[in-house]
């Protein structure tokens, strides 16, 4: 099988959830009887073609920034993939999937993974939201097969479009325990001494609620914010909210040993997001045995199960009350081993790989699920 993937920013990379999924899936499939190519849209210069872990990568031509760059990249990537003669193109996320219609016209099998209903995110303007909704409709009508990450999105596609989808939840590479070393040296952090927020710093992740709630808590613990603060209006708002509070610390983007230490030694991991697909950072925190507090949106609550606590999404007072309760409790997670075992079993990447492979076989075997408007 010759397979192309389109929709991520860069490869290899773990700059976002889509990038992690593409890396894990592409490298695993490359170890099968599958030739995999991925089309990047990162703006890195001098790295337009190469190989990593058996996966061929190309940098699709683009120009401009933000949404314009993403739109143009998905078009040029699709044209390149059609010219290269792949058997199947796997699109990731709503926006890039607008070009799935072009692949369909070119006679290539198509799969789309909906990583979340991106038009719900606060950062998009009216045009961008409309474009994302267009991608959603293209997926529903033209994709040979559709993969979703949560039951909530699966129900949405069934109710709105009458479209059946495959529920394949994200996998996670379990986070191995790492004692404080790097984080102690760089930031003076000790085991159980901090609350961790680790996610992209964008409005829908709800960091502004967390900072305001944390500042109200009477605690000696710190709030560690791991993520690159963007040079944007929201980034400046976050810095202003944290200003003057010595208990709030920004680490920037974390990876490798630093990332494992942050997960392994936090007293509490908090994810106050209002919109999610399936949060890889939550899976990673749970796989490390961390106590977790999340918003009660279905995508978070379903992953959390009965292993942590939730608060009313978008409700700062509810977050403050649950956060204060959690900070009054001992930092150790009494159900850590059970939680870690559950995450390993439910979110094993081997399962993701096998289920995705079966979806590909449905497309190439001509057994695609029913699309809207077809008998």
C-alpha angles and dihedrals in degrees: 000000000000110000133183127194124204132177108059125102104229143359129238093027144115095199091125144002095268091051092052092049093049091049095049095043098042096048093047093048090049088063088060126066088287132112106212129195127180128198115219128202099188113126095233110141126225096020104090099137137017149110132269124180091341094311121118115220132196131186107229115219114258141149139200124034140277117356095359090055092048094049094049093044094054089051096049092041091053092049091049092048091051091050091050091056103234119179093223139013119209113202121200122207132001104276098053090046092071085083091054086089089062091051089050090053087051090059096246123138113250137204124180127197115205104210091183142321092281096183087072091067115108096225096071124094123219095272094048092048091051091050091051090050088052089054089051092053092046090053093049094049106033112022114106089216133007127208122197130186102215141037090237093061091042089056090046094056091046094048099040102035106015086237122148116218140184116250106217110161120210118269127227134213100226113246110240116222115264121183120227109284115119093031091049092050096045103035108009092246120162131189111287093006099111149042113231130220111180117172143090111303100238129127097258091059089068098225091147090063091050096050093050092046093046093051088058093054119097100224141125091219121105130234108231114200110197112190140080111278105227123227092244140106090268092048090053090047090055093050090049092050091052096044115119095016110109090190091070117082130183117208101177122223112348128204142151118010093355091056093050092048092051093052095041098053108034120118089217138001114215127196110179096174123153095197128034142156098199112318112232091193090059091050090049093049091049092046087056091054096248121157107247138207118186142166113269097245109135094247091060100034093051092055094043095050110168095328097093145007134273136203132201108282113250092008110121094188092053090049091049093052095048091043093051090050091050093049091052090056125080112274094234117099107226091198097044097121093047091047093049092049092050093051092048092052099042100039103038111151089220088066092048091050094049095045092047090049089054090053090053090051090053090055096046091043092053096244096122119161120254118283125208112277095021129106 
